Amino acid sequence: DTGVSQDPRHKITKRGQNVTFRCDPISEHNRLYWYRQTLGQGPEFLTYFQNEAQLEKSRLLSDRFSAERPKGSFSTLEIQRTEQGDSAMYLCASSLAQDEQYFGPGTRLTVT
Amino acid sequence: AQKVTQAQTEISVVEKEDVTLDCVYETRDTTYYLFWYKQPPSGELVFLIRRNSFDEQNEISGRYSWNFQKSTSSFNFTITASQVVDSAVYFCALMGYSGGGADGLTFGKGTHLIIQP
């Protein structure tokens, strides 16, 4: 039984560098979501895909952020020119249509 | 705009006590879904329950029960006979459905539940 996986689990980068995270959803799930969680807060929605189409983007997703889901399978989230305020846990979730979302373990980003 | 409020930041009880976690939501959508997730110290969010806006039946699953009341826009979660393993941060979340497609989940800030032995 394979759940949602994310890679890497931890990333430390210097301000101004670009980073890319990967998410592999549960195989039969057609929806894939990205969230960001900072300490002491609930996750905040960033964007989601239905198959390969990116259907919604939060206003939290500045133009330094881009997400893709080629072929409707895995997804990548790239942050360009990282800033210290980007330090957070980046969570990926997948679901079948509007069913419950299953979350991965997250990628913890630290920008120094 | 959607909003989820979990007014209890932290609750501490002694093992075997019953505890209720409150959740109040706001949405203009007539169709929506409500969720509870558990985030243990390991960090991974664990799905507990999903309810849709047309189903106000309360639900019980073992020691867990949920009370959904549309009249007060509340979706409260009760743990009966709490155990140390229930210690975690619990999030209530809302997903609206505006007809053009579902949005992502809107989470509350979470309630940190501490069960003392």
PDB file of C-alpha atoms in Angstrom:
ATOM      1  CA  ASP A   1       0.000   0.000   0.000  1.00  0.00           C
ATOM      2  CA  THR A   2       1.925   3.042  -1.272  1.00  0.00           C
ATOM      3  CA  GLY A   3       0.987   6.420   0.117  1.00  0.00           C
ATOM      4  CA  VAL A   4       1.979   9.877  -1.034  1.00  0.00           C
ATOM      5  CA  SER A   5       5.733  10.333  -1.130  1.00  0.00           C
ATOM      6  CA  GLN A   6       7.779  13.525  -1.231  1.00  0.00           C
ATOM      7  CA  ASP A   7      11.389  14.175  -1.997  1.00  0.00           C
ATOM      8  CA  PRO A   8      13.552  15.503  -0.487  1.00  0.00           C
ATOM      9  CA  ARG A   9      12.369  15.394   3.103  1.00  0.00           C
ATOM     10  CA  HIS A  10      14.640  18.260   4.114  1.00  0.00           C
ATOM     11  CA  LYS A  11      16.266  21.012   2.085  1.00  0.00           C
ATOM     12  CA  ILE A  12      18.580  23.746   3.298  1.00  0.00           C
ATOM     13  CA  THR A  13      19.386  26.437   0.786  1.00  0.00           C
ATOM     14  CA  LYS A  14      20.859  29.896   0.692  1.00  0.00           C
ATOM     15  CA  ARG A  15      18.739  32.910  -0.046  1.00  0.00           C
ATOM     16  CA  GLY A  16      18.506  33.566  -3.747  1.00  0.00           C
ATOM     17  CA  GLN A  17      18.930  29.935  -4.821  1.00  0.00           C
ATOM     18  CA  ASN A  18      16.291  27.938  -6.679  1.00  0.00           C
ATOM     19  CA  VAL A  19      14.838  24.759  -5.205  1.00  0.00           C
ATOM     20  CA  THR A  20      12.590  22.036  -6.606  1.00  0.00           C
ATOM     21  CA  PHE A  21      10.484  19.537  -4.700  1.00  0.00           C
ATOM     22  CA  ARG A  22       8.849  16.397  -6.014  1.00  0.00           C
ATOM     23  CA  CYS A  23       5.598  14.698  -5.033  1.00  0.00           C
ATOM     24  CA  ASP A  24       4.427  11.241  -6.079  1.00  0.00           C
ATOM     25  CA  PRO A  25       0.709  10.811  -5.386  1.00  0.00           C
ATOM     26  CA  ILE A  26      -1.239   7.638  -4.743  1.00  0.00           C
ATOM     27  CA  SER A  27      -1.325   6.053  -8.184  1.00  0.00           C
ATOM     28  CA  GLU A  28      -5.056   6.046  -8.891  1.00  0.00           C
ATOM     29  CA  HIS A  29      -5.645   9.578  -7.581  1.00  0.00           C
ATOM     30  CA  ASN A  30      -6.427  12.189 -10.219  1.00  0.00           C
ATOM     31  CA  ARG A  31      -6.094  15.258  -7.982  1.00  0.00           C
ATOM     32  CA  LEU A  32      -2.884  16.557  -6.508  1.00  0.00           C
ATOM     33  CA  TYR A  33      -2.574  19.475  -4.092  1.00  0.00           C
ATOM     34  CA  TRP A  34       0.285  21.561  -2.704  1.00  0.00           C
ATOM     35  CA  TYR A  35       0.113  23.253   0.693  1.00  0.00           C
ATOM     36  CA  ARG A  36       2.537  25.201   2.855  1.00  0.00           C
ATOM     37  CA  GLN A  37       2.637  24.948   6.634  1.00  0.00           C
ATOM     38  CA  THR A  38       4.567  27.237   8.971  1.00  0.00           C
ATOM     39  CA  LEU A  39       5.181  26.590  12.644  1.00  0.00           C
ATOM     40  CA  GLY A  40       2.044  26.733  14.760  1.00  0.00           C
ATOM     41  CA  GLN A  41      -0.266  27.219  11.791  1.00  0.00           C
ATOM     42  CA  GLY A  42      -2.535  25.035   9.736  1.00  0.00           C
ATOM     43  CA  PRO A  43      -1.562  24.155   6.176  1.00  0.00           C
ATOM     44  CA  GLU A  44      -2.309  26.836   3.577  1.00  0.00           C
ATOM     45  CA  PHE A  45      -3.476  25.873   0.106  1.00  0.00           C
ATOM     46  CA  LEU A  46      -1.132  26.797  -2.743  1.00  0.00           C
ATOM     47  CA  THR A  47      -2.379  25.074  -5.889  1.00  0.00           C
ATOM     48  CA  TYR A  48      -3.981  21.948  -7.262  1.00  0.00           C
ATOM     49  CA  PHE A  49      -4.047  19.794 -10.361  1.00  0.00           C
ATOM     50  CA  GLN A  50      -6.702  17.588 -11.828  1.00  0.00           C
ATOM     51  CA  ASN A  51      -4.752  15.153 -13.952  1.00  0.00           C
ATOM     52  CA  GLU A  52      -2.193  17.376 -15.722  1.00  0.00           C
ATOM     53  CA  ALA A  53      -4.267  20.586 -15.625  1.00  0.00           C
ATOM     54  CA  GLN A  54      -3.473  23.172 -12.972  1.00  0.00           C
ATOM     55  CA  LEU A  55      -6.969  24.324 -12.012  1.00  0.00           C
ATOM     56  CA  GLU A  56      -6.430  26.755  -9.184  1.00  0.00           C
ATOM     57  CA  LYS A  57      -3.666  28.852  -7.688  1.00  0.00           C
ATOM     58  CA  SER A  58      -3.813  30.659  -4.379  1.00  0.00           C
ATOM     59  CA  ARG A  59      -2.696  34.272  -4.223  1.00  0.00           C
ATOM     60  CA  LEU A  60      -0.013  32.933  -1.854  1.00  0.00           C
ATOM     61  CA  LEU A  61       1.646  31.464  -4.921  1.00  0.00           C
ATOM     62  CA  SER A  62       3.794  34.375  -6.048  1.00  0.00           C
ATOM     63  CA  ASP A  63       5.411  34.460  -9.476  1.00  0.00           C
ATOM     64  CA  ARG A  64       8.547  32.937  -7.941  1.00  0.00           C
ATOM     65  CA  PHE A  65       6.618  29.706  -7.461  1.00  0.00           C
ATOM     66  CA  SER A  66       5.730  27.339 -10.264  1.00  0.00           C
ATOM     67  CA  ALA A  67       4.207  23.876 -10.218  1.00  0.00           C
ATOM     68  CA  GLU A  68       3.866  21.243 -12.887  1.00  0.00           C
ATOM     69  CA  ARG A  69       2.315  17.838 -13.222  1.00  0.00           C
ATOM     70  CA  PRO A  70       3.444  16.424 -16.535  1.00  0.00           C
ATOM     71  CA  LYS A  71       1.397  13.459 -17.747  1.00  0.00           C
ATOM     72  CA  GLY A  72      -0.825  13.693 -14.694  1.00  0.00           C
ATOM     73  CA  SER A  73       1.452  11.622 -12.507  1.00  0.00           C
ATOM     74  CA  PHE A  74       4.114  13.122 -10.214  1.00  0.00           C
ATOM     75  CA  SER A  75       4.307  16.851  -9.589  1.00  0.00           C
ATOM     76  CA  THR A  76       7.122  19.316  -8.988  1.00  0.00           C
ATOM     77  CA  LEU A  77       7.050  22.592  -7.103  1.00  0.00           C
ATOM     78  CA  GLU A  78       9.848  25.043  -7.880  1.00  0.00           C
ATOM     79  CA  ILE A  79      10.706  28.141  -5.914  1.00  0.00           C
ATOM     80  CA  GLN A  80      12.995  30.614  -7.646  1.00  0.00           C
ATOM     81  CA  ARG A  81      15.179  33.171  -5.857  1.00  0.00           C
ATOM     82  CA  THR A  82      14.269  31.821  -2.431  1.00  0.00           C
ATOM     83  CA  GLU A  83      13.679  34.219   0.447  1.00  0.00           C
ATOM     84  CA  GLN A  84      13.836  33.576   4.182  1.00  0.00           C
ATOM     85  CA  GLY A  85      10.053  33.880   4.324  1.00  0.00           C
ATOM     86  CA  ASP A  86       9.812  30.779   2.133  1.00  0.00           C
ATOM     87  CA  SER A  87      11.071  28.636   5.018  1.00  0.00           C
ATOM     88  CA  ALA A  88       8.224  26.240   5.787  1.00  0.00           C
ATOM     89  CA  MET A  89       7.005  22.685   5.412  1.00  0.00           C
ATOM     90  CA  TYR A  90       5.709  22.035   1.911  1.00  0.00           C
ATOM     91  CA  LEU A  91       3.005  19.386   1.873  1.00  0.00           C
ATOM     92  CA  CYS A  92       1.602  17.441  -1.016  1.00  0.00           C
ATOM     93  CA  ALA A  93      -1.736  15.639  -0.946  1.00  0.00           C
ATOM     94  CA  SER A  94      -3.693  13.563  -3.424  1.00  0.00           C
ATOM     95  CA  SER A  95      -7.305  12.501  -3.752  1.00  0.00           C
ATOM     96  CA  LEU A  96      -9.778  10.826  -6.021  1.00  0.00           C
ATOM     97  CA  ALA A  97     -12.072  13.657  -7.158  1.00  0.00           C
ATOM     98  CA  GLN A  98     -13.573  15.312  -4.062  1.00  0.00           C
ATOM     99  CA  ASP A  99     -12.792  12.463  -1.734  1.00  0.00           C
ATOM    100  CA  GLU A 100     -10.567  12.930   1.278  1.00  0.00           C
ATOM    101  CA  GLN A 101      -7.028  14.113   0.647  1.00  0.00           C
ATOM    102  CA  TYR A 102      -4.125  11.967   1.760  1.00  0.00           C
ATOM    103  CA  PHE A 103      -0.991  13.831   2.710  1.00  0.00           C
ATOM    104  CA  GLY A 104       2.659  13.033   2.229  1.00  0.00           C
ATOM    105  CA  PRO A 105       5.334  13.506   4.891  1.00  0.00           C
ATOM    106  CA  GLY A 106       6.294  16.940   3.589  1.00  0.00           C
ATOM    107  CA  THR A 107       9.506  18.666   2.555  1.00  0.00           C
ATOM    108  CA  ARG A 108      10.952  20.977   5.177  1.00  0.00           C
ATOM    109  CA  LEU A 109      12.658  23.958   3.540  1.00  0.00           C
ATOM    110  CA  THR A 110      15.094  26.139   5.445  1.00  0.00           C
ATOM    111  CA  VAL A 111      16.379  29.252   3.710  1.00  0.00           C
ATOM    112  CA  THR A 112      19.494  30.722   5.322  1.00  0.00           C
TER     113      THR A 112
ATOM    114  CA  ALA B   1     -14.134  33.690   1.386  1.00  0.00           C
ATOM    115  CA  GLN B   2     -13.945  30.650   3.580  1.00  0.00           C
ATOM    116  CA  LYS B   3     -12.781  30.519   7.156  1.00  0.00           C
ATOM    117  CA  VAL B   4     -12.305  27.866   9.830  1.00  0.00           C
ATOM    118  CA  THR B   5     -11.935  28.840  13.471  1.00  0.00           C
ATOM    119  CA  GLN B   6     -10.559  26.558  16.143  1.00  0.00           C
ATOM    120  CA  ALA B   7     -10.715  28.748  19.197  1.00  0.00           C
ATOM    121  CA  GLN B   8      -8.950  26.285  21.500  1.00  0.00           C
ATOM    122  CA  THR B   9      -5.220  26.635  20.923  1.00  0.00           C
ATOM    123  CA  GLU B  10      -4.266  23.994  23.474  1.00  0.00           C
ATOM    124  CA  ILE B  11      -6.189  21.550  25.657  1.00  0.00           C
ATOM    125  CA  SER B  12      -4.649  19.428  28.367  1.00  0.00           C
ATOM    126  CA  VAL B  13      -6.566  16.604  30.046  1.00  0.00           C
ATOM    127  CA  VAL B  14      -5.759  13.553  32.102  1.00  0.00           C
ATOM    128  CA  GLU B  15      -5.991  10.160  30.444  1.00  0.00           C
ATOM    129  CA  LYS B  16      -9.482   8.621  30.355  1.00  0.00           C
ATOM    130  CA  GLU B  17     -11.214  11.991  30.391  1.00  0.00           C
ATOM    131  CA  ASP B  18     -13.531  12.911  27.519  1.00  0.00           C
ATOM    132  CA  VAL B  19     -12.520  15.935  25.468  1.00  0.00           C
ATOM    133  CA  THR B  20     -14.281  17.979  22.780  1.00  0.00           C
ATOM    134  CA  LEU B  21     -12.483  19.988  20.134  1.00  0.00           C
ATOM    135  CA  ASP B  22     -14.488  22.848  18.685  1.00  0.00           C
ATOM    136  CA  CYS B  23     -14.642  23.915  15.041  1.00  0.00           C
ATOM    137  CA  VAL B  24     -16.675  26.761  13.565  1.00  0.00           C
ATOM    138  CA  TYR B  25     -16.661  27.465   9.846  1.00  0.00           C
ATOM    139  CA  GLU B  26     -17.775  30.146   7.403  1.00  0.00           C
ATOM    140  CA  THR B  27     -18.584  29.650   3.736  1.00  0.00           C
ATOM    141  CA  ARG B  28     -20.956  31.030   1.118  1.00  0.00           C
ATOM    142  CA  ASP B  29     -21.019  27.756  -0.778  1.00  0.00           C
ATOM    143  CA  THR B  30     -24.142  25.653  -0.403  1.00  0.00           C
ATOM    144  CA  THR B  31     -22.171  22.506  -1.139  1.00  0.00           C
ATOM    145  CA  TYR B  32     -19.079  21.951   0.952  1.00  0.00           C
ATOM    146  CA  TYR B  33     -17.140  19.291   2.790  1.00  0.00           C
ATOM    147  CA  LEU B  34     -15.788  19.292   6.313  1.00  0.00           C
ATOM    148  CA  PHE B  35     -12.788  17.314   7.499  1.00  0.00           C
ATOM    149  CA  TRP B  36     -10.769  16.535  10.591  1.00  0.00           C
ATOM    150  CA  TYR B  37      -7.090  15.655  10.390  1.00  0.00           C
ATOM    151  CA  LYS B  38      -4.656  14.576  13.108  1.00  0.00           C
ATOM    152  CA  GLN B  39      -1.011  15.664  13.077  1.00  0.00           C
ATOM    153  CA  PRO B  40       0.995  13.620  15.576  1.00  0.00           C
ATOM    154  CA  PRO B  41       4.507  14.643  16.661  1.00  0.00           C
ATOM    155  CA  SER B  42       5.909  12.746  13.666  1.00  0.00           C
ATOM    156  CA  GLY B  43       4.353  15.482  11.508  1.00  0.00           C
ATOM    157  CA  GLU B  44       2.340  13.605   8.886  1.00  0.00           C
ATOM    158  CA  LEU B  45      -1.300  14.637   8.590  1.00  0.00           C
ATOM    159  CA  VAL B  46      -3.685  11.728   9.107  1.00  0.00           C
ATOM    160  CA  PHE B  47      -7.210  11.835   7.702  1.00  0.00           C
ATOM    161  CA  LEU B  48      -9.950  11.161  10.286  1.00  0.00           C
ATOM    162  CA  ILE B  49     -13.316  12.027   8.758  1.00  0.00           C
ATOM    163  CA  ARG B  50     -15.098  13.780   5.888  1.00  0.00           C
ATOM    164  CA  ARG B  51     -18.707  15.036   5.939  1.00  0.00           C
ATOM    165  CA  ASN B  52     -20.643  16.751   3.182  1.00  0.00           C
ATOM    166  CA  SER B  53     -22.937  19.692   3.811  1.00  0.00           C
ATOM    167  CA  PHE B  54     -26.082  17.696   3.093  1.00  0.00           C
ATOM    168  CA  ASP B  55     -25.418  15.048   5.695  1.00  0.00           C
ATOM    169  CA  GLU B  56     -25.910  16.281   9.247  1.00  0.00           C
ATOM    170  CA  GLN B  57     -25.937  12.879  10.820  1.00  0.00           C
ATOM    171  CA  ASN B  58     -23.543  12.552  13.687  1.00  0.00           C
ATOM    172  CA  GLU B  59     -20.904   9.882  13.335  1.00  0.00           C
ATOM    173  CA  ILE B  60     -19.191   7.610  15.794  1.00  0.00           C
ATOM    174  CA  SER B  61     -16.046   5.616  15.137  1.00  0.00           C
ATOM    175  CA  GLY B  62     -14.766   3.804  18.169  1.00  0.00           C
ATOM    176  CA  ARG B  63     -13.793   6.418  20.753  1.00  0.00           C
ATOM    177  CA  TYR B  64     -14.215   9.240  18.236  1.00  0.00           C
ATOM    178  CA  SER B  65     -17.461  11.043  17.482  1.00  0.00           C
ATOM    179  CA  TRP B  66     -18.379  14.074  15.429  1.00  0.00           C
ATOM    180  CA  ASN B  67     -21.276  16.499  15.806  1.00  0.00           C
ATOM    181  CA  PHE B  68     -22.170  18.508  12.688  1.00  0.00           C
ATOM    182  CA  GLN B  69     -24.678  21.340  13.135  1.00  0.00           C
ATOM    183  CA  LYS B  70     -25.365  23.543  10.108  1.00  0.00           C
ATOM    184  CA  SER B  71     -27.517  25.903  12.198  1.00  0.00           C
ATOM    185  CA  THR B  72     -24.445  26.950  14.189  1.00  0.00           C
ATOM    186  CA  SER B  73     -21.872  26.241  11.455  1.00  0.00           C
ATOM    187  CA  SER B  74     -20.040  23.897  13.770  1.00  0.00           C
ATOM    188  CA  PHE B  75     -18.353  20.541  13.348  1.00  0.00           C
ATOM    189  CA  ASN B  76     -17.100  19.442  16.756  1.00  0.00           C
ATOM    190  CA  PHE B  77     -14.980  16.406  17.528  1.00  0.00           C
ATOM    191  CA  THR B  78     -15.172  14.412  20.760  1.00  0.00           C
ATOM    192  CA  ILE B  79     -12.704  11.829  21.999  1.00  0.00           C
ATOM    193  CA  THR B  80     -14.138   9.565  24.676  1.00  0.00           C
ATOM    194  CA  ALA B  81     -11.873   7.976  27.290  1.00  0.00           C
ATOM    195  CA  SER B  82      -8.789   9.745  25.940  1.00  0.00           C
ATOM    196  CA  GLN B  83      -5.446   7.970  25.709  1.00  0.00           C
ATOM    197  CA  VAL B  84      -1.879   9.244  25.647  1.00  0.00           C
ATOM    198  CA  VAL B  85      -1.624   8.207  21.988  1.00  0.00           C
ATOM    199  CA  ASP B  86      -4.336  10.757  21.174  1.00  0.00           C
ATOM    200  CA  SER B  87      -1.846  13.547  21.916  1.00  0.00           C
ATOM    201  CA  ALA B  88      -1.441  15.501  18.679  1.00  0.00           C
ATOM    202  CA  VAL B  89      -2.487  18.656  16.883  1.00  0.00           C
ATOM    203  CA  TYR B  90      -5.965  18.308  15.405  1.00  0.00           C
ATOM    204  CA  PHE B  91      -7.059  20.355  12.409  1.00  0.00           C
ATOM    205  CA  CYS B  92     -10.545  21.055  11.184  1.00  0.00           C
ATOM    206  CA  ALA B  93     -10.744  21.868   7.467  1.00  0.00           C
ATOM    207  CA  LEU B  94     -13.314  23.001   4.911  1.00  0.00           C
ATOM    208  CA  MET B  95     -13.516  22.501   1.177  1.00  0.00           C
ATOM    209  CA  GLY B  96     -16.028  24.580  -0.756  1.00  0.00           C
ATOM    210  CA  TYR B  97     -17.535  23.555  -4.052  1.00  0.00           C
ATOM    211  CA  SER B  98     -18.478  26.533  -6.140  1.00  0.00           C
ATOM    212  CA  GLY B  99     -19.765  24.603  -9.125  1.00  0.00           C
ATOM    213  CA  GLY B 100     -16.701  25.339 -11.200  1.00  0.00           C
ATOM    214  CA  GLY B 101     -14.685  22.829  -9.277  1.00  0.00           C
ATOM    215  CA  ALA B 102     -13.584  22.185  -5.740  1.00  0.00           C
ATOM    216  CA  ASP B 103     -11.109  24.440  -4.021  1.00  0.00           C
ATOM    217  CA  GLY B 104      -8.279  23.321  -1.825  1.00  0.00           C
ATOM    218  CA  LEU B 105      -8.800  22.754   1.866  1.00  0.00           C
ATOM    219  CA  THR B 106      -9.052  25.731   4.206  1.00  0.00           C
ATOM    220  CA  PHE B 107      -7.609  24.705   7.562  1.00  0.00           C
ATOM    221  CA  GLY B 108      -8.080  26.099  11.028  1.00  0.00           C
ATOM    222  CA  LYS B 109      -5.031  26.879  13.124  1.00  0.00           C
ATOM    223  CA  GLY B 110      -5.326  23.609  14.972  1.00  0.00           C
ATOM    224  CA  THR B 111      -5.843  22.533  18.562  1.00  0.00           C
ATOM    225  CA  HIS B 112      -2.903  21.014  20.375  1.00  0.00           C
ATOM    226  CA  LEU B 113      -4.286  18.193  22.506  1.00  0.00           C
ATOM    227  CA  ILE B 114      -2.145  16.937  25.381  1.00  0.00           C
ATOM    228  CA  ILE B 115      -3.215  13.798  27.184  1.00  0.00           C
ATOM    229  CA  GLN B 116      -1.382  13.374  30.458  1.00  0.00           C
ATOM    230  CA  PRO B 117      -0.934   9.900  31.918  1.00  0.00           C
TER     231      PRO B 117
END
